Amino acid sequence: MITEPLVNPDKRQKTVTAPHLRVPQTIHFILFEVVPFLGFITAIVLLLFGIPMTWVDLGLFISLWFLTQIGFTVGWHRLFSHNAFKANVVVRVTLAILGSMAAPGPLLLAVAAHRRHHEYADQPGDPHSPHLFGEGVTDQIKGFWHAHDGWLATNREHPNTIHYVPDLLRDKALTTASRYYWLWVILGLVIPAILGGVLTNSWLGAFQGFLWGGLVRMFFVNNLINGVNSFCHVLGGRSFNTPDHSRNNLWLALPSLGEGWHNSHHAFPQSAIFGFDWWQVDIGGWVVLILEKLGLIWDVKIPKADTIKAKKAFLAARKAT
């Protein structure tokens, strides 16, 4: 991902090619994909050498994981990408900031890329489909890597934000939040370091807080987000015979707070709830319902049971013909 929204005045132009941005795109990939991975390796090595993960470290990891993952799934995905509900400016900005702390790229570009993904799901034009590289084993491995991480560094055609996110460009609060993306990412690393130092009254605690609540947490959340692009288009069950390759994954749905119900999401992209069956745990959806009860959001879109049943039958019949 690069760090500024790309705008071509021609709304009909869906992508923008900007060769001069290859360097910042690569820098972003190294800083927020490679460095968190190295942080994860460092944490494992420290554990092996007898420097444990303390209760403070665990608390920082869990709290920052939950907050940033909620920011992404409830804010960036359900609200900003799909307009699944409406929210006041405080909720919108809070969710934008929390999602930014996961470092998935600036808000406007990330949302534009996701809307383009739904437009061309698993077809040429999809920014991160694992199914566009051939049928051989090597091709499938290449496709999986592209979907999981590679596209963030190698995509040269970026979505034209004026085409894909004109609604967000009109939201001054969100455009401002997106403009300060780097600040939110840095705060996501600094805050756990400060809390770790204060709560343990030690420099080691500050380092451990930065490591576990910052880098390791960022590595974990990024791989949850990326895992939806890769695993959830390759492995899992299909409740709906959608024309793409989307899948549902329980094991990914739990830590991603509902994102793993990806096939259900592709069947009803504007739904604020991803888990339609009673056993499909969707913590992000539960947060949406809580916010609605508190009056902080409204116009929440959830398909009725008969609508879900009819859609399932329609997709099954279309595939059979």
PDB file of C-alpha atoms in Angstrom, residues 239-240 264 267-269 271 276-277 301-316:
ATOM      1  CA  SER A 239     -22.967 -21.911   2.509  1.00  0.00           C
ATOM      2  CA  PHE A 240     -23.766 -20.021  -0.704  1.00  0.00           C
ATOM      3  CA  SER A 264     -21.604 -15.507   3.724  1.00  0.00           C
ATOM      4  CA  ALA A 267     -23.437 -13.487  -0.580  1.00  0.00           C
ATOM      5  CA  PHE A 268     -24.634 -10.430   1.403  1.00  0.00           C
ATOM      6  CA  PRO A 269     -21.846  -7.816   1.216  1.00  0.00           C
ATOM      7  CA  SER A 271     -24.937  -7.043   5.794  1.00  0.00           C
ATOM      8  CA  PHE A 276     -25.989 -16.066   9.834  1.00  0.00           C
ATOM      9  CA  ASP A 277     -26.275 -19.420  11.640  1.00  0.00           C
ATOM     10  CA  LYS A 301     -28.566  -3.697   7.530  1.00  0.00           C
ATOM     11  CA  ILE A 302     -29.212  -7.365   8.366  1.00  0.00           C
ATOM     12  CA  PRO A 303     -30.958  -9.700   5.897  1.00  0.00           C
ATOM     13  CA  LYS A 304     -34.010 -11.551   7.185  1.00  0.00           C
ATOM     14  CA  ALA A 305     -34.044 -15.336   7.445  1.00  0.00           C
ATOM     15  CA  ASP A 306     -36.365 -15.767   4.461  1.00  0.00           C
ATOM     16  CA  THR A 307     -34.151 -13.491   2.356  1.00  0.00           C
ATOM     17  CA  ILE A 308     -31.093 -15.582   3.232  1.00  0.00           C
ATOM     18  CA  LYS A 309     -32.960 -18.777   2.392  1.00  0.00           C
ATOM     19  CA  ALA A 310     -34.160 -17.388  -0.940  1.00  0.00           C
ATOM     20  CA  LYS A 311     -30.674 -16.173  -1.878  1.00  0.00           C
ATOM     21  CA  LYS A 312     -29.194 -19.576  -1.065  1.00  0.00           C
ATOM     22  CA  ALA A 313     -31.793 -21.306  -3.270  1.00  0.00           C
ATOM     23  CA  PHE A 314     -31.302 -18.813  -6.110  1.00  0.00           C
ATOM     24  CA  LEU A 315     -27.517 -19.226  -6.158  1.00  0.00           C
ATOM     25  CA  ALA A 316     -27.821 -23.010  -6.014  1.00  0.00           C
TER      26      ALA A 316
END
